[in-house]
CSV table of C-alpha atoms in Angstrom, one decimal:
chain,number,residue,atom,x,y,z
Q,1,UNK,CA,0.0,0.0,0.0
Q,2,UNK,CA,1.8,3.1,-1.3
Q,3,UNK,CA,0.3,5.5,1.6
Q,4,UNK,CA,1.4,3.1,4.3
Q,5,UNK,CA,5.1,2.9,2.8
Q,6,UNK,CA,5.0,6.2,2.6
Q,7,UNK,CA,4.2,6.9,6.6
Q,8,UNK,CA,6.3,3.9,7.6
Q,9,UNK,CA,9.5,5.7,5.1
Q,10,UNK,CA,8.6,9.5,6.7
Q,11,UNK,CA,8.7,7.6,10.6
Q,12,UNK,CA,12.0,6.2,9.6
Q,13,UNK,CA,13.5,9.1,9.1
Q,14,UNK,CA,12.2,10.7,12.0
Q,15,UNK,CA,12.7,8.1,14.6
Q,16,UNK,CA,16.6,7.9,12.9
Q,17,UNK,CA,17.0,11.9,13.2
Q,18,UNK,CA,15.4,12.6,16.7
Q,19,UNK,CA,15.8,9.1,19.2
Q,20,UNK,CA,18.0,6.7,19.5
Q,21,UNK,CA,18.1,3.3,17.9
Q,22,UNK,CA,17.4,0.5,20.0
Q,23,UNK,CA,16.8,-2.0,17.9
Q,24,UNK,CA,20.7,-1.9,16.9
Q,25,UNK,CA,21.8,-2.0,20.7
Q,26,UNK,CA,22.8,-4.9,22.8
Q,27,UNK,CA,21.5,-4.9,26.0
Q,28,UNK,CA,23.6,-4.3,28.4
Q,29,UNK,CA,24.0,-1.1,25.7
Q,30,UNK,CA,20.3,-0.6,26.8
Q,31,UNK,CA,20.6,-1.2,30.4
Q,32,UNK,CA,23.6,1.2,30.6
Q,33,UNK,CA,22.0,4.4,28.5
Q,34,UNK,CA,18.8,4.2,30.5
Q,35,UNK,CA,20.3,3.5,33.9
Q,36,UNK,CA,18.2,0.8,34.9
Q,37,UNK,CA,18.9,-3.6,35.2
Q,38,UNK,CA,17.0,-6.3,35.2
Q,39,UNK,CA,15.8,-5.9,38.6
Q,40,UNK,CA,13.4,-2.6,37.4
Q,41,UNK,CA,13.3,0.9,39.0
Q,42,UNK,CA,12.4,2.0,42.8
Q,43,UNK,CA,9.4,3.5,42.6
Q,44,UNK,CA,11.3,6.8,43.6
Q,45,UNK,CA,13.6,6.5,40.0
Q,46,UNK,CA,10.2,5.5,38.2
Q,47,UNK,CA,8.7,9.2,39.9
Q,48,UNK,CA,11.5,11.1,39.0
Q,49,UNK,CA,11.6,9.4,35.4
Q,50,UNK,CA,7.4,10.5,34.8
Q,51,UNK,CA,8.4,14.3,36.0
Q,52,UNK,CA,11.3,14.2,33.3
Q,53,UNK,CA,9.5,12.3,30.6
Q,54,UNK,CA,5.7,12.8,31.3
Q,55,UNK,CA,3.2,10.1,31.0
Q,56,UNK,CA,3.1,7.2,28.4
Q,57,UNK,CA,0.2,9.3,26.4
Q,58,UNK,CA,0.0,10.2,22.9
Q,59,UNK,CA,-2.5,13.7,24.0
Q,60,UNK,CA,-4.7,14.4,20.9
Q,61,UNK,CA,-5.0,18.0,19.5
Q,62,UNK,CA,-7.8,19.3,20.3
Q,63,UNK,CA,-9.2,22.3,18.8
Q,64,UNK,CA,-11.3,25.2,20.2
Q,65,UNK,CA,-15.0,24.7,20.2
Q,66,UNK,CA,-15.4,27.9,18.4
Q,67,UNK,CA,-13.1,27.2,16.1
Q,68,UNK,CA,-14.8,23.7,15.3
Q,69,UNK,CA,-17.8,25.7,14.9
Q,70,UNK,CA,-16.4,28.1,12.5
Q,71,UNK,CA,-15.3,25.0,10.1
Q,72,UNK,CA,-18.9,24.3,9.7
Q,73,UNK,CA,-19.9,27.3,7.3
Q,74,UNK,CA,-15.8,26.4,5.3
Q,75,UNK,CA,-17.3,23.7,3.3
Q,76,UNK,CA,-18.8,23.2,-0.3
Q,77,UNK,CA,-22.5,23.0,0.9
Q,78,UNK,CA,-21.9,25.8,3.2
Q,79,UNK,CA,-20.3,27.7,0.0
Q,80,UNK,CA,-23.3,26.8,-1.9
Q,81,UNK,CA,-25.6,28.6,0.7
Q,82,UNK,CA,-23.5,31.3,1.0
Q,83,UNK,CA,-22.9,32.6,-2.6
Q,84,UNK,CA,-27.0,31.9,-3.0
Q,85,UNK,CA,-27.6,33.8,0.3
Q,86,UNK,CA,-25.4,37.3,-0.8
Q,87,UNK,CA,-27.4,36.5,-4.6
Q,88,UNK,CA,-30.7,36.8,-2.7
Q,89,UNK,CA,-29.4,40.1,-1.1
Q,90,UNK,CA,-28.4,41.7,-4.3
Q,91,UNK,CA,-32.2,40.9,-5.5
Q,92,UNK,CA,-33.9,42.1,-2.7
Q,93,UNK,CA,-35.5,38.9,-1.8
Q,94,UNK,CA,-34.8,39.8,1.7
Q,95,UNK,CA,-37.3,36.8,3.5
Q,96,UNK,CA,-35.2,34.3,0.9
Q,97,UNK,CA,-32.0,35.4,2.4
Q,98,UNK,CA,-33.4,34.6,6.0
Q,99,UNK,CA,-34.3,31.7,5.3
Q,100,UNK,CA,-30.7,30.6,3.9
Q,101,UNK,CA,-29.1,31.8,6.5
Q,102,UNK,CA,-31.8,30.2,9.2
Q,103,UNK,CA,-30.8,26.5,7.5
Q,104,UNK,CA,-26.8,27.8,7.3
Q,105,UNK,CA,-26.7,28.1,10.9
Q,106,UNK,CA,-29.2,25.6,12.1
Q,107,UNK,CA,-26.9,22.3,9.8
Q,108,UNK,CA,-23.9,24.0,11.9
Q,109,UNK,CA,-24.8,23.9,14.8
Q,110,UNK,CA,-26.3,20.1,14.1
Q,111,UNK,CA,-22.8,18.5,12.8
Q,112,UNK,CA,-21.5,20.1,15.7
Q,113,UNK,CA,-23.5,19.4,18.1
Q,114,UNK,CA,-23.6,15.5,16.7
Q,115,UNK,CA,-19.1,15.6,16.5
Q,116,UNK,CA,-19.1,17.0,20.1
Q,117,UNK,CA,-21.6,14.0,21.2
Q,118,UNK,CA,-19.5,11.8,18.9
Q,119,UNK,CA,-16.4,13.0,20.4
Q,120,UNK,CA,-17.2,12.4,24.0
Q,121,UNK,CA,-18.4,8.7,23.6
Q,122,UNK,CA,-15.0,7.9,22.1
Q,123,UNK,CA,-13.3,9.7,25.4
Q,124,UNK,CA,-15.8,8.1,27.6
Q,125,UNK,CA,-14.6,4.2,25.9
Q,126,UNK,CA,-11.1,5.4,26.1
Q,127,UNK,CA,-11.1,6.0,29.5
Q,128,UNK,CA,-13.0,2.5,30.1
Q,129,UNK,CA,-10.9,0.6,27.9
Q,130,UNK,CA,-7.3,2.1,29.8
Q,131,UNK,CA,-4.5,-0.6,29.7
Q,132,UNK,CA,-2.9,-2.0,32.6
Q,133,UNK,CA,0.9,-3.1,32.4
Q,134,UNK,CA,2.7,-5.8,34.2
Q,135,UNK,CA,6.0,-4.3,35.7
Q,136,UNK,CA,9.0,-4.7,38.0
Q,137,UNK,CA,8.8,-2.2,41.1
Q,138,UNK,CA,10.7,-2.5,43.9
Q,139,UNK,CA,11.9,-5.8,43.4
Q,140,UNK,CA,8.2,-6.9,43.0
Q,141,UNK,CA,5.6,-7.3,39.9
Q,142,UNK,CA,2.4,-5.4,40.0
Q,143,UNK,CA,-0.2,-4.4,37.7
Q,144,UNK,CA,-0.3,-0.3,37.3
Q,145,UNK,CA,-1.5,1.8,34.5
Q,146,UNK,CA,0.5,1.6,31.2
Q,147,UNK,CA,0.5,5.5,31.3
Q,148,UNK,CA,2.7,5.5,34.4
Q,149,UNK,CA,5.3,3.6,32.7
Q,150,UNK,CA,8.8,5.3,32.1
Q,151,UNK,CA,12.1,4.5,29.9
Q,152,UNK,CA,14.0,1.7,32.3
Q,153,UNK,CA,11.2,0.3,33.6
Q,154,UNK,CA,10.8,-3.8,33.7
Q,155,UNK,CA,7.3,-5.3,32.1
Q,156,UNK,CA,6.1,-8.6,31.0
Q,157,UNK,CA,3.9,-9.2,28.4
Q,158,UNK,CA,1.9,-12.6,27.1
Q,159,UNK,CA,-0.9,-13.3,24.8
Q,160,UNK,CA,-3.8,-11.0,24.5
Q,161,UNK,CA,-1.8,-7.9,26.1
Q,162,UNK,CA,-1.4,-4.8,23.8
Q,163,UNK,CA,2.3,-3.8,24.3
Q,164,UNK,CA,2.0,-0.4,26.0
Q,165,UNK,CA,5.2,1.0,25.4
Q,166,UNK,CA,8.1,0.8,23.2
Q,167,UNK,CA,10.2,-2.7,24.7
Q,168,UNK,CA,13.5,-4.4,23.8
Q,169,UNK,CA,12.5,-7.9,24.8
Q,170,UNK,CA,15.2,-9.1,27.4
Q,171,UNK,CA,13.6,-12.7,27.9
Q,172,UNK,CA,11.2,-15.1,25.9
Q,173,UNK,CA,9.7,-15.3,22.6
Q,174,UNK,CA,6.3,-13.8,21.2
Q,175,UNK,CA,4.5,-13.7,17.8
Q,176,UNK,CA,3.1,-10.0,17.1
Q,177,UNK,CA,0.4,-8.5,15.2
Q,178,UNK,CA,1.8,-5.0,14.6
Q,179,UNK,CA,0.0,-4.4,11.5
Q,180,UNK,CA,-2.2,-1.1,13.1
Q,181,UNK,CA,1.3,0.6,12.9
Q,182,UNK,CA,3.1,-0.9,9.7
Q,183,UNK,CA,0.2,-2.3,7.4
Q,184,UNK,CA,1.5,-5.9,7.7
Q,185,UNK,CA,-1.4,-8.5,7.7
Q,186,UNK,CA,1.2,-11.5,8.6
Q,187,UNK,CA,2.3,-11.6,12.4
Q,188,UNK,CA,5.9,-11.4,13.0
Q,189,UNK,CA,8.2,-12.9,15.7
Q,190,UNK,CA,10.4,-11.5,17.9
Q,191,UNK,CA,12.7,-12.7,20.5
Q,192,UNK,CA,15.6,-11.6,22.8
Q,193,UNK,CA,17.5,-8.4,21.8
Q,194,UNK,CA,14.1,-7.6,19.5
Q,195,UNK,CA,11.4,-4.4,19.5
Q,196,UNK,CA,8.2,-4.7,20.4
Q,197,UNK,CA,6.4,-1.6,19.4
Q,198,UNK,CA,3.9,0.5,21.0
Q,199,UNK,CA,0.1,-0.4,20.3
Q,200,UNK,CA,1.1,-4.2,18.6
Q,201,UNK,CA,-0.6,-7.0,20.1
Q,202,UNK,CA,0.8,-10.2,21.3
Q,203,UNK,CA,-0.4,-13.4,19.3
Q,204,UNK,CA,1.3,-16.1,21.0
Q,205,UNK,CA,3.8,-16.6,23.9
Q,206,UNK,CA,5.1,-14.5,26.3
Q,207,UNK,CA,8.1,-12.1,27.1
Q,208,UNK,CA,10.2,-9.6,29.7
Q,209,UNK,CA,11.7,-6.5,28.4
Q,210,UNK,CA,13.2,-3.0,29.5
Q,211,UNK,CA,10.4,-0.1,28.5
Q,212,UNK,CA,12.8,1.9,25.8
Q,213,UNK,CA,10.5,4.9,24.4
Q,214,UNK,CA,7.3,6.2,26.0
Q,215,UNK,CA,4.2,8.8,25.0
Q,216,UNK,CA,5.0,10.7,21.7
Q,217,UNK,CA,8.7,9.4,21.7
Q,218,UNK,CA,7.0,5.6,20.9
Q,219,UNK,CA,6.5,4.1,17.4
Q,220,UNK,CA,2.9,4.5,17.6
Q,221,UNK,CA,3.2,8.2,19.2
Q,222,UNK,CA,5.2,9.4,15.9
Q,223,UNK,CA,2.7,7.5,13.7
Q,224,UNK,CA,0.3,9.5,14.8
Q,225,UNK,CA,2.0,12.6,15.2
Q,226,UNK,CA,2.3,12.0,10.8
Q,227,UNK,CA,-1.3,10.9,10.3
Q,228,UNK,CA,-2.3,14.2,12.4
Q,229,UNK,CA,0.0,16.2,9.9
Q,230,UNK,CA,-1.2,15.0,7.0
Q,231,UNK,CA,-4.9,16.2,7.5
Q,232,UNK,CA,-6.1,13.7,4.6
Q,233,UNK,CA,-9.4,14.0,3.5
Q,234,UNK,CA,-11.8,11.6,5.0
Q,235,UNK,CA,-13.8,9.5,3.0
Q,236,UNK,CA,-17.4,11.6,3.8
Q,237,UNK,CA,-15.5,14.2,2.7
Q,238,UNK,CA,-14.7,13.3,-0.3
Q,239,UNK,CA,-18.2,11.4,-0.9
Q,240,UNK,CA,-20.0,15.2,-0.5
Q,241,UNK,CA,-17.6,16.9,-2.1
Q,242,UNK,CA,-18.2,14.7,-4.8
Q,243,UNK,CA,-21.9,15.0,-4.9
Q,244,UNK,CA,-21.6,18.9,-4.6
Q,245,UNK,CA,-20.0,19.0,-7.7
Q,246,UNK,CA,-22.6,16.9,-9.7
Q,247,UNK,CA,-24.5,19.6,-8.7
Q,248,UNK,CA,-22.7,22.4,-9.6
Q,249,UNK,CA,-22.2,21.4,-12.8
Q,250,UNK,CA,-25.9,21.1,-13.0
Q,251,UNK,CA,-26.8,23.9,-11.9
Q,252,UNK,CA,-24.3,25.8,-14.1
Q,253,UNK,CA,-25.8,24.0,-16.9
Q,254,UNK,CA,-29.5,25.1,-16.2
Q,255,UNK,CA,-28.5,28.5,-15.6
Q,256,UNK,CA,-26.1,28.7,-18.8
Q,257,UNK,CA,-30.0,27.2,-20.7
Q,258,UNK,CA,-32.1,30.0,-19.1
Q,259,UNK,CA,-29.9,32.4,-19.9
Q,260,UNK,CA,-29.4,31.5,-23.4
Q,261,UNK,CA,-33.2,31.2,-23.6
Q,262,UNK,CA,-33.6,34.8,-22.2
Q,263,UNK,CA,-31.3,36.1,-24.9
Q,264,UNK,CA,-32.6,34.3,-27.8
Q,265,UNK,CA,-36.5,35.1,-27.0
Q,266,UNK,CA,-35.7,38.8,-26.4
Q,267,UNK,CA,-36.9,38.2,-22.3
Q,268,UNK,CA,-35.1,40.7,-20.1
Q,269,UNK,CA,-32.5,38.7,-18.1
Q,270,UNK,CA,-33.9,40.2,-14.7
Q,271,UNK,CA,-37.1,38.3,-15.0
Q,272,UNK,CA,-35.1,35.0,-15.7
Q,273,UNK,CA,-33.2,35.4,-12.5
Q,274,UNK,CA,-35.3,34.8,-10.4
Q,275,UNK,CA,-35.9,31.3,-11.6
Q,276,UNK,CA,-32.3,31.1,-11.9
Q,277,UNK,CA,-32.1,31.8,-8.0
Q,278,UNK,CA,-34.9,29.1,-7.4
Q,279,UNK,CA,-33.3,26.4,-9.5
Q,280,UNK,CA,-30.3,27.4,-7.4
Q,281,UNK,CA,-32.1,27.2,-4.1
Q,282,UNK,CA,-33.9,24.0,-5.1
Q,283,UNK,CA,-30.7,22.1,-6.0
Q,284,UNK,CA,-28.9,22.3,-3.0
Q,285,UNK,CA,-28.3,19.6,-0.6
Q,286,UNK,CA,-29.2,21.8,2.6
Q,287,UNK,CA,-29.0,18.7,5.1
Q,288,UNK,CA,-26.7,16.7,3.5
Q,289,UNK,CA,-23.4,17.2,5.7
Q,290,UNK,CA,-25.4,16.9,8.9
Q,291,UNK,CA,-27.5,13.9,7.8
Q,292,UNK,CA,-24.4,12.1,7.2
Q,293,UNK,CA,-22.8,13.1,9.8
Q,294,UNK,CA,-25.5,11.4,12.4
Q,295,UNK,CA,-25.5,8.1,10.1
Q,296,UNK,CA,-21.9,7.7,10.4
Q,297,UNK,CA,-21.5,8.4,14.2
């Protein structure tokens, strides 16, 4: 898949430039650079490490609710509304305009309010659904969550677990199915002095290893830092943008006829506009971005 390559070539790069490369260390290389053995971190050097490297989170961007709001009325339905509302105006037809401008705002403030709704039942689950990790504190093992995890610390995974960090396995064998990161539909193996990445999930067997990478610093935190970049146009999108210009093209069309017909029987082009402006009106999809919006969430 050329998009996938394309992500997995652009992460190379960056994980090369800005962190070190684990997978090529040995490790007792590993133990020595992040200070830590086989026998884990106190829970002191595991406090000091979240103040230095923060929790193992990859924190969304959120943007401002008025903002959001705003982006409703940037849109090709919204355009369509728009440019028929300020043609309205310059004909006087004054209750016409309203009554754009009523169904402008009222499809806003629906897709919004629907996202925002959306939104918060997908914060809700992820909150439900947070991982607990297996790791090596004070000399004993103990179930915490993964977000508390920091560089040096001890974990063990085994089938079922989603690895929550970035891990050079230091014991065992385990079969991973990493293709949410890389595309890959075949699981792959890995053993001693191998990387288990951040968001794979274990397929068979079980492991140890030393926590490497957490939060954005992870394999699956710079993934997503590049899909957030990339702001590619979702499929919705592309469906109604799609469907907008079908009708624009129409309505061109029919406008391009009357016009011609108002020029060829002698009919003063200000009593064809009118029906210009109602074709116009009558062609545009008013509810479609908030009617698929609620079918899709």
């Amino acid at each position: 898949m050329p998009l996938i390559s394309h992500y997995v070539d652009l992460l190379s790069t960056r994980l090369n430039d800005n962190m070190m490369d684990y997978s090529k260390a040995t490790l007792d290389e590993v133990f020595s650079l992040l200070s830590t053995s086989r026998s884990g971190l106190t829970s002191e050097e595991a406090k000091l490490r979240l103040e230095k490297y923060g929790y193992n989170e990859v924190k969304e961007k959120k943007e401002s609710p008025l903002r959001k709001f705003l982006s409703k009325f940037s849109a090709p339905v919204p355009w369509m509304l728009e440019v028929t509302a300020v043609v309205t105006f310059l004909l006087r037809k004054y209750d016409d305009m309203g009554i754009i401008l009523f169904l402008l705002i009222f499809n806003a403030i629906v897709s919004f309010v629907q996202e925002s709704r959306a939104e918060s039942a997908v914060e809700l689950l992820r909150k439900k659904l947070s991982v607990q990790a297996s790791v090596l504190r004070n000399g004993e093992w103990k179930s915490i969550p993964a977000r508390e995890l920091v560089p040096g610390d001890i974990i063990h995974v085994r089938l079922g677990d989603i690895v929550p960090a970035d891990v050079k396995v230091i014991d065992g064998e385990v079969e991973v199915d990493q293709s949410a990161l890389t595309g890959e539909s075949i699981s792959v193996e890995r053993k001693v002095g191998s990387l288990l990445y951040s968001g794979s999930v274990i397929k068979r067997g079980e492991a140890y290893g030393v926590v490497v990478n957490t939060g954005v610093n992870t394999y699956f935190g710079k993934t997503t830092e590049l899909v957030q970049s990339a702001k590619v146009q979702s499929h919705i999108e592309s469906l109604i943008l799609g469907i907008v210009k079908y009708l624009i093209t129409i309505d061109v069309a029919l406008v391009l006829l009357m016009s011609l017909y108002s020029f060829l029987t002698g009919v003063p082009l200000t009593n064809v506009l009118p029906f210009a402006l109602v074709v116009l009106i009558a062609s545009i999809p008013v509810a479609l971005p908030a009617t698929f919006t609620m079918q899709w969430q």
